[in-house]
Coordinates of N, CA and C in Angstrom, one line a residue:
M6 N 140.7 59.6 92.5 CA 140.6 58.6 93.4 C 142.0 58.1 93.8
P7 N 142.5 57.9 95.0 CA 143.7 57.4 95.3 C 143.8 55.9 95.0
D8 N 145.0 55.3 94.8 CA 145.2 53.9 94.6 C 144.7 53.2 95.8
L9 N 144.2 51.9 95.4 CA 144.0 51.0 96.5 C 145.1 50.5 97.3
P10 N 144.9 50.5 98.6 CA 146.1 49.8 99.5 C 146.6 48.6 99.0
A11 N 147.8 48.4 99.4 CA 148.4 47.0 99.2 C 148.1 46.0 100.0
P12 N 148.1 44.6 99.7 CA 147.7 43.6 100.6 C 148.6 43.6 102.0
L13 N 148.0 43.0 103.0 CA 148.6 43.0 104.2 C 148.8 41.6 104.8
P14 N 149.8 41.4 105.7 CA 150.0 40.0 106.4 C 148.8 39.7 107.2
P15 N 148.1 38.5 106.9 CA 147.0 38.2 107.5 C 146.8 38.2 109.0
V16 N 147.7 37.3 109.7 CA 147.6 37.1 111.0 C 147.8 38.4 111.9
P17 N 148.9 39.1 111.7 CA 149.1 40.3 112.4 C 148.1 41.3 112.1
T18 N 147.5 41.4 111.0 CA 146.5 42.3 110.7 C 145.3 42.0 111.4
L19 N 144.8 40.7 111.5 CA 143.7 40.2 112.1 C 143.8 40.6 113.6
L20 N 144.9 40.4 114.2 CA 145.1 40.7 115.7 C 145.0 42.1 116.0
V21 N 145.6 43.1 115.2 CA 145.4 44.4 115.5 C 144.1 45.1 115.2
T22 N 143.4 44.4 114.2 CA 142.1 44.9 113.9 C 141.1 44.5 115.1
A23 N 141.3 43.3 115.5 CA 140.4 42.7 116.7 C 140.7 43.6 117.9
A24 N 142.0 43.9 118.2 CA 142.4 44.8 119.4 C 141.9 46.1 119.2
A25 N 141.8 46.7 118.0 CA 141.3 48.0 117.9 C 139.7 47.9 118.0
F26 N 139.0 47.0 117.6 CA 137.6 46.8 117.9 C 137.3 46.7 119.4
L27 N 138.2 45.9 120.1 CA 138.0 45.7 121.6 C 138.3 47.1 122.3
L28 N 139.3 47.9 121.9 CA 139.6 49.1 122.4 C 138.4 50.1 122.2
G29 N 137.9 50.2 121.0 CA 136.7 50.9 120.8 C 135.6 50.6 121.6
S30 N 135.5 49.4 122.0 CA 134.3 48.9 122.8 C 134.3 49.4 124.2
L31 N 135.4 49.9 124.6 CA 135.6 50.5 125.9 C 135.0 52.0 125.9
V32 N 133.7 52.0 125.8 CA 133.1 53.3 125.5 C 133.1 54.2 127.0
S33 N 133.8 55.3 126.9 CA 134.1 56.1 128.0 C 132.9 56.7 128.8
G34 N 131.9 57.0 128.0 CA 130.6 57.5 128.5 C 129.9 56.6 129.2
V35 N 129.8 55.3 128.8 CA 129.1 54.2 129.6 C 130.0 53.9 130.9
L36 N 131.3 53.8 130.9 CA 132.0 53.5 132.0 C 131.8 54.7 133.1
Y37 N 131.9 56.0 132.5 CA 131.7 57.0 133.5 C 130.4 57.1 134.1
S38 N 129.3 57.0 133.3 CA 128.0 56.9 133.9 C 127.8 55.8 134.8
R39 N 128.3 54.6 134.6 CA 128.1 53.5 135.5 C 128.9 53.8 136.8
A40 N 130.0 54.4 136.7 CA 130.8 54.7 138.0 C 129.8 55.8 138.7
R41 N 129.0 56.5 138.1 CA 128.2 57.6 138.8 C 126.9 56.8 139.1
G42 N 126.7 55.5 139.0 CA 125.5 54.8 139.2 C 124.4 54.9 138.4
A43 N 124.5 55.2 137.1 CA 123.5 55.2 136.0 C 124.1 54.8 134.6
D44 N 123.3 54.7 133.8 CA 123.7 54.3 132.4 C 123.2 55.4 131.5
I45 N 124.2 56.2 131.0 CA 123.8 57.4 130.2 C 123.1 56.9 128.9
R46 N 123.1 55.8 128.5 CA 122.3 55.4 127.3 C 120.8 55.5 127.6
D47 N 120.4 55.3 128.9 CA 118.9 55.4 129.0 C 118.4 56.9 128.8
R48 N 119.4 57.9 128.7 CA 118.8 59.3 128.4 C 119.5 60.0 127.3
D49 N 120.7 59.4 126.7 CA 121.4 60.0 125.8 C 122.4 59.2 125.2
L50 N 123.2 59.6 124.2 CA 124.2 59.0 123.6 C 125.5 59.0 124.5
P51 N 126.3 58.0 124.6 CA 127.4 58.0 125.7 C 128.7 58.6 125.0
G52 N 128.6 59.5 124.1 CA 129.8 60.3 123.7 C 130.0 61.5 124.7
G53 N 131.0 62.4 124.1 CA 131.4 63.6 125.0 C 130.2 64.6 125.1
S54 N 129.5 64.8 124.0 CA 128.3 65.9 124.0 C 127.3 65.4 124.9
G55 N 126.9 64.1 124.7 CA 125.9 63.5 125.6 C 126.2 63.6 127.1
T56 N 127.5 63.3 127.4 CA 127.9 63.2 128.8 C 127.9 64.6 129.3
W57 N 128.4 65.6 128.5 CA 128.3 67.0 128.9 C 126.9 67.4 129.2
R58 N 125.9 67.0 128.4 CA 124.6 67.4 128.7 C 124.1 66.8 130.0
Q59 N 124.4 65.5 130.3 CA 124.0 64.8 131.3 C 124.7 65.0 132.7
F60 N 126.1 65.2 132.6 CA 126.9 65.3 133.8 C 127.7 66.6 133.9
G61 N 127.7 67.4 132.9 CA 128.4 68.7 133.1 C 129.8 68.6 132.0
R62 N 130.3 69.8 132.0 CA 131.3 70.1 131.1 C 132.6 69.3 131.4
G63 N 132.9 69.2 132.7 CA 134.1 68.4 132.9 C 134.1 67.0 132.6
A64 N 132.9 66.4 132.9 CA 132.7 65.0 132.5 C 132.7 64.9 131.1
G65 N 132.1 65.8 130.3 CA 132.1 65.7 128.8 C 133.5 65.8 128.3
I66 N 134.3 66.6 128.8 CA 135.7 66.7 128.4 C 136.5 65.4 128.6
L67 N 136.3 65.0 129.9 CA 137.0 63.7 130.3 C 136.7 62.5 129.4
V68 N 135.3 62.4 129.1 CA 135.0 61.2 128.3 C 135.3 61.4 126.8
S69 N 135.3 62.6 126.3 CA 135.9 62.9 124.9 C 137.3 62.5 124.9
A70 N 138.1 63.0 126.0 CA 139.5 62.7 125.9 C 139.8 61.2 126.0
G71 N 138.9 60.4 126.8 CA 139.1 59.0 126.8 C 138.8 58.3 125.5
D72 N 137.8 58.7 124.8 CA 137.4 58.0 123.5 C 138.5 58.6 122.5
I73 N 139.0 59.7 122.5 CA 140.1 60.2 121.6 C 141.4 59.3 121.8
I74 N 141.7 59.1 123.2 CA 142.9 58.4 123.4 C 142.8 56.9 122.9
K75 N 141.6 56.2 123.0 CA 141.6 54.8 122.6 C 141.8 54.7 120.9
G76 N 141.4 55.8 120.3 CA 141.7 55.8 118.8 C 143.3 55.9 118.7
V77 N 143.8 56.8 119.4 CA 145.3 56.9 119.3 C 146.1 55.7 119.6
V78 N 145.6 55.0 120.7 CA 146.2 53.8 121.2 C 146.1 52.6 120.1
A79 N 145.0 52.6 119.6 CA 144.7 51.5 118.6 C 145.6 51.9 117.3
A80 N 145.7 53.1 116.9 CA 146.6 53.4 115.7 C 148.1 53.2 116.1
L81 N 148.5 53.5 117.3 CA 150.0 53.3 117.6 C 150.2 51.9 117.7
L82 N 149.3 51.1 118.2 CA 149.5 49.6 118.3 C 149.7 49.0 116.9
A83 N 148.8 49.5 116.1 CA 148.8 48.9 114.8 C 150.2 49.3 114.1
R84 N 150.6 50.5 114.3 CA 151.8 51.1 113.6 C 153.1 50.2 114.2
A85 N 153.1 49.9 115.6 CA 154.1 49.2 116.2 C 154.2 47.7 115.7
L86 N 153.1 47.0 115.6 CA 152.9 45.6 115.3 C 152.9 45.3 113.9
V87 N 152.5 46.2 113.0 CA 152.5 45.9 111.5 C 153.0 47.3 110.8
P88 N 154.3 47.5 111.0 CA 154.9 48.7 110.5 C 154.7 48.9 109.0
Q89 N 154.7 47.9 108.3 CA 154.6 48.0 106.8 C 153.1 48.1 106.4
G90 N 152.2 48.3 107.3 CA 150.7 48.3 106.9 C 150.3 49.4 106.0
G91 N 150.9 50.7 106.1 CA 150.3 51.7 105.3 C 148.8 52.0 105.5
E92 N 148.3 52.6 104.3 CA 146.9 53.1 104.4 C 145.9 51.8 104.6
A93 N 146.3 50.7 104.1 CA 145.4 49.6 104.2 C 145.1 49.2 105.7
L94 N 146.1 49.1 106.5 CA 146.1 48.8 107.9 C 145.3 50.0 108.6
A95 N 145.8 51.3 108.2 CA 145.1 52.5 108.8 C 143.7 52.5 108.6
A96 N 143.1 52.0 107.4 CA 141.7 52.0 107.1 C 141.0 50.8 107.9
L97 N 141.6 49.6 108.2 CA 141.1 48.5 108.9 C 141.0 49.0 110.3
V98 N 142.0 49.5 110.9 CA 142.1 49.8 112.3 C 141.2 51.0 112.6
T99 N 141.1 52.0 111.8 CA 140.3 53.1 112.0 C 138.8 52.7 112.0
G100 N 138.5 51.9 111.0 CA 137.1 51.5 111.0 C 136.8 50.5 112.2
A101 N 137.7 49.7 112.6 CA 137.4 48.8 113.7 C 137.3 49.6 115.1
V102 N 138.2 50.5 115.3 CA 138.0 51.2 116.5 C 136.6 52.1 116.6
V103 N 136.4 52.7 115.5 CA 135.1 53.3 115.4 C 134.0 52.5 115.5
A104 N 134.1 51.3 114.9 CA 132.9 50.2 114.9 C 132.7 49.7 116.4
G105 N 133.8 49.5 117.1 CA 133.8 49.1 118.5 C 133.1 50.2 119.4
H106 N 133.3 51.5 119.0 CA 132.7 52.6 119.9 C 131.2 52.6 119.5
C107 N 130.8 52.4 118.3 CA 129.4 52.5 117.9 C 128.7 51.2 118.3
Y108 N 129.3 50.0 118.3 CA 128.6 48.8 118.5 C 129.5 48.0 119.6
P109 N 129.7 48.5 120.8 CA 130.6 47.8 121.7 C 130.2 46.6 122.2
V110 N 131.0 45.5 122.1 CA 130.8 44.2 122.5 C 130.6 44.0 123.9
F111 N 131.1 44.9 124.8 CA 131.0 44.9 126.2 C 129.7 45.5 126.6
F112 N 129.1 46.2 125.9 CA 127.9 46.9 126.3 C 126.8 46.7 125.5
G113 N 126.4 45.5 125.0 CA 125.2 45.2 124.2 C 125.2 45.7 122.9
F114 N 126.3 46.1 122.4 CA 126.3 46.8 121.0 C 125.6 48.0 120.8
R115 N 125.4 48.7 122.0 CA 124.8 50.1 122.0 C 125.8 51.1 122.5
G116 N 126.4 51.9 121.4 CA 127.4 52.9 121.7 C 127.1 54.2 121.2
G117 N 128.2 54.9 121.0 CA 128.0 56.3 120.5 C 128.1 56.4 119.0
G118 N 128.5 57.7 118.6 CA 128.4 58.0 117.2 C 129.8 57.9 116.5
G119 N 130.9 57.8 117.2 CA 132.1 57.4 116.7 C 133.1 58.6 116.4
I120 N 132.7 59.9 116.7 CA 133.6 60.9 116.2 C 134.8 60.9 117.0
A121 N 134.8 60.8 118.3 CA 136.0 61.0 119.0 C 137.0 59.8 118.8
P122 N 136.8 58.5 118.7 CA 137.9 57.6 118.3 C 138.3 57.8 116.8
L123 N 137.5 58.3 116.0 CA 138.0 58.6 114.6 C 139.0 59.7 114.6
L124 N 138.6 60.8 115.4 CA 139.8 61.8 115.6 C 141.1 61.2 116.1
G125 N 141.0 60.4 117.1 CA 142.1 59.9 117.7 C 142.9 59.0 116.7
A126 N 142.3 58.2 115.9 CA 143.0 57.3 114.9 C 143.6 58.2 113.9
L127 N 142.9 59.2 113.4 CA 143.4 60.3 112.4 C 144.6 61.0 112.8
L128 N 144.7 61.3 114.2 CA 145.7 62.0 114.7 C 147.1 61.2 114.5
V129 N 146.9 59.8 114.4 CA 148.2 59.2 114.2 C 148.4 59.0 112.7
F130 N 147.2 58.3 112.0 CA 147.5 57.9 110.8 C 147.3 59.0 109.6
A131 N 146.6 60.2 109.8 CA 146.3 61.2 108.9 C 146.1 62.5 109.5
P132 N 147.1 63.1 110.2 CA 147.1 64.4 110.9 C 146.8 65.4 109.9
G133 N 147.1 65.4 108.5 CA 146.7 66.5 107.7 C 145.2 66.4 107.5
V134 N 144.6 65.3 107.3 CA 143.1 65.1 107.1 C 142.4 65.6 108.4
L135 N 143.0 65.3 109.5 CA 142.4 65.7 110.9 C 142.4 67.2 110.9
L136 N 143.5 67.9 110.5 CA 143.6 69.3 110.5 C 142.4 69.9 109.5
A137 N 142.3 69.3 108.4 CA 141.2 69.8 107.5 C 139.8 69.7 108.0
L138 N 139.6 68.6 108.7 CA 138.4 68.3 109.4 C 138.0 69.4 110.5
L139 N 139.0 69.6 111.3 CA 138.9 70.7 112.4 C 138.7 72.0 111.9
L140 N 139.5 72.4 110.8 CA 139.4 73.7 110.4 C 137.9 73.9 109.7
T141 N 137.5 73.0 109.0 CA 136.3 73.0 108.4 C 135.1 73.2 109.5
A142 N 135.3 72.3 110.6 CA 134.3 72.4 111.7 C 134.2 73.9 112.3
A143 N 135.5 74.4 112.4 CA 135.6 75.8 113.1 C 135.0 76.7 112.3
V144 N 134.9 76.6 111.0 CA 134.1 77.5 110.2 C 132.5 77.2 110.1
V145 N 132.3 76.0 109.9 CA 131.0 75.6 109.5 C 130.0 75.7 110.8
I146 N 130.6 75.3 112.0 CA 129.7 75.3 113.2 C 129.1 76.8 113.5
P147 N 129.8 77.7 113.7 CA 129.3 79.0 114.2 C 128.5 79.6 112.9
T148 N 129.0 79.3 111.7 CA 128.2 79.8 110.4 C 126.7 79.2 110.5
Y149 N 126.7 77.8 110.7 CA 125.4 77.1 110.5 C 124.6 77.5 111.8
K150 N 125.1 77.8 112.9 CA 124.3 78.1 114.1 C 123.7 79.5 113.9
A151 N 124.4 80.4 113.2 CA 123.9 81.9 112.9 C 123.1 81.9 111.8
T152 N 123.0 80.9 110.9 CA 122.2 81.0 109.7 C 121.0 80.1 109.5
L153 N 121.4 78.7 109.5 CA 120.5 77.7 109.1 C 119.9 76.9 110.2
Q154 N 120.5 77.0 111.4 CA 120.1 75.9 112.4 C 118.5 76.2 112.7
A155 N 118.3 77.4 112.9 CA 116.8 77.7 113.3 C 115.9 77.2 112.2
R156 N 116.2 77.3 111.0 CA 115.3 76.9 110.0 C 115.3 75.4 109.7
L157 N 116.4 74.7 109.9 CA 116.6 73.3 109.5 C 116.3 72.5 110.8
K158 N 116.5 73.2 112.0 CA 116.2 72.4 113.3 C 117.0 71.1 113.3
L159 N 118.3 71.2 113.0 CA 119.2 70.0 113.0 C 120.3 70.4 113.8
N160 N 120.7 69.5 114.7 CA 121.9 69.7 115.5 C 123.2 70.0 114.7
A161 N 124.0 70.9 115.2 CA 125.3 71.3 114.5 C 126.2 70.2 114.1
V162 N 126.3 69.2 115.0 CA 127.3 68.1 114.7 C 127.0 67.4 113.6
P163 N 125.8 66.7 113.2 CA 125.6 66.0 112.1 C 125.8 66.8 110.9
F164 N 125.2 68.1 110.9 CA 125.4 69.0 109.7 C 126.8 69.2 109.4
T165 N 127.7 69.6 110.3 CA 129.1 69.8 110.2 C 129.8 68.7 109.8
T166 N 129.5 67.4 110.2 CA 130.1 66.0 109.8 C 129.8 65.8 108.4
A167 N 128.5 66.2 107.8 CA 128.2 65.9 106.4 C 129.0 66.9 105.5
V168 N 129.4 68.0 106.0 CA 130.2 69.1 105.2 C 131.7 68.7 105.4
A169 N 132.2 68.4 106.7 CA 133.6 68.1 106.9 C 134.2 66.9 106.4
V170 N 133.4 65.8 106.3 CA 133.9 64.6 105.8 C 134.3 64.8 104.3
P171 N 133.4 65.2 103.5 CA 133.9 65.4 102.0 C 135.1 66.2 101.9
V172 N 135.2 67.3 102.7 CA 136.5 68.1 102.6 C 137.7 67.2 103.1
G173 N 137.6 66.4 104.0 CA 138.8 65.6 104.6 C 139.0 64.6 103.6
L174 N 138.0 64.0 102.9 CA 138.4 63.1 101.9 C 139.0 63.7 100.7
L175 N 138.8 65.0 100.3 CA 139.5 65.5 99.3 C 140.9 65.7 99.8
A176 N 141.1 66.2 101.0 CA 142.5 66.5 101.6 C 143.2 65.1 101.6
G177 N 142.5 64.0 101.8 CA 143.2 62.7 102.0 C 143.4 62.3 100.6
A178 N 142.7 62.5 99.5 CA 143.0 62.1 98.2 C 144.3 62.8 97.7
L179 N 144.4 63.9 98.2 CA 145.6 64.8 97.6 C 146.8 64.5 98.5
S180 N 146.8 64.3 99.7 CA 147.9 64.2 100.6 C 148.1 62.9 101.4
G181 N 147.2 62.0 101.3 CA 147.1 60.7 102.2 C 146.2 60.8 103.2
G182 N 145.6 59.7 103.6 CA 144.7 59.6 104.6 C 143.4 59.4 104.2
F183 N 143.2 59.2 102.8 CA 141.8 59.0 102.3 C 141.0 57.7 102.9
W184 N 141.8 56.5 102.8 CA 141.2 55.4 103.2 C 140.9 55.3 104.6
P185 N 141.6 55.6 105.6 CA 141.1 55.6 107.1 C 140.0 56.5 107.3
L186 N 139.8 57.7 106.7 CA 138.7 58.5 106.8 C 137.6 57.9 106.2
L187 N 137.7 57.3 105.0 CA 136.5 56.7 104.4 C 136.0 55.5 105.3
A188 N 136.9 54.7 105.8 CA 136.4 53.7 106.7 C 135.8 54.0 107.9
G189 N 136.4 55.0 108.6 CA 135.8 55.5 109.8 C 134.4 56.1 109.6
G190 N 134.5 57.0 108.5 CA 133.2 57.8 108.0 C 132.1 56.8 107.6
T191 N 132.5 55.7 106.9 CA 131.4 54.7 106.6 C 130.8 54.1 107.8
V192 N 131.5 53.8 108.8 CA 131.1 53.2 110.0 C 130.0 54.3 110.6
M193 N 130.6 55.4 110.8 CA 129.6 56.5 111.4 C 128.4 56.7 110.6
A194 N 128.4 56.7 109.3 CA 127.2 56.8 108.6 C 126.2 55.7 108.8
V195 N 126.8 54.5 108.9 CA 125.9 53.3 109.3 C 125.3 53.6 110.6
R196 N 126.1 54.0 111.5 CA 125.6 54.2 112.9 C 124.5 55.4 112.9
A197 N 124.8 56.5 112.2 CA 123.9 57.5 112.3 C 122.5 57.1 111.5
T198 N 122.5 56.3 110.4 CA 121.4 55.8 109.9 C 120.5 54.9 110.9
H199 N 121.3 54.1 111.7 CA 120.7 53.1 112.5 C 120.0 54.0 113.8
L200 N 120.7 55.1 114.2 CA 120.1 55.9 115.3 C 118.8 56.7 114.8
L201 N 118.9 57.2 113.5 CA 117.7 57.7 113.1 C 116.5 56.8 112.9
R202 N 116.8 55.6 112.6 CA 115.6 54.6 112.5 C 115.1 54.4 113.9
L203 N 116.1 54.2 114.9 CA 115.5 54.0 116.3 C 114.7 55.2 116.8
E204 N 115.1 56.4 116.5 CA 114.3 57.6 116.9 C 112.9 57.6 116.3
R205 N 112.9 57.0 115.2 CA 111.6 57.1 114.4 C 110.8 55.9 114.7
A206 N 111.3 54.9 115.3 CA 110.5 53.6 115.6 C 109.5 53.9 116.7

């Protein structure tokens, strides 16, 4: 288990964390679908995959890019304003930008699953962990689709996430980046549990 992060200066930390949450709340899929005269949340989740299903590949790529970029911007802003923040700041900001995406203050707290903003934040804070996640996904997704998906009847994304996050945490414990992935992954787990309860209600 890696050491706990050091304490942070309270006021700038609060400001960058709030800014990260507000950035996360700019859910690209909702913005895109409303520009098209609809609200994707009436039919699907507002992430890249849901947008792809509802509006096509180009729209899905555009929305995914927008949500990744807001994770990058939140992380860069935090690095610029609290340069001494280290992993404690990275964890707070990653968790906040993912939480904003999952529970957007601008859109009735009904957002997506959080994968894209997590990837964006990790690109800045923990690129080694991000690489471990992507390599794991590249192996697990085709293997799962070819072997277990027909039997389990579970989408490849949640299955792959359940495998990739522990691999990423191990990589983070060894090389840095454990705490931001844990923070973002915890928010995503809460959101996934919430979505499963809504589907069963």
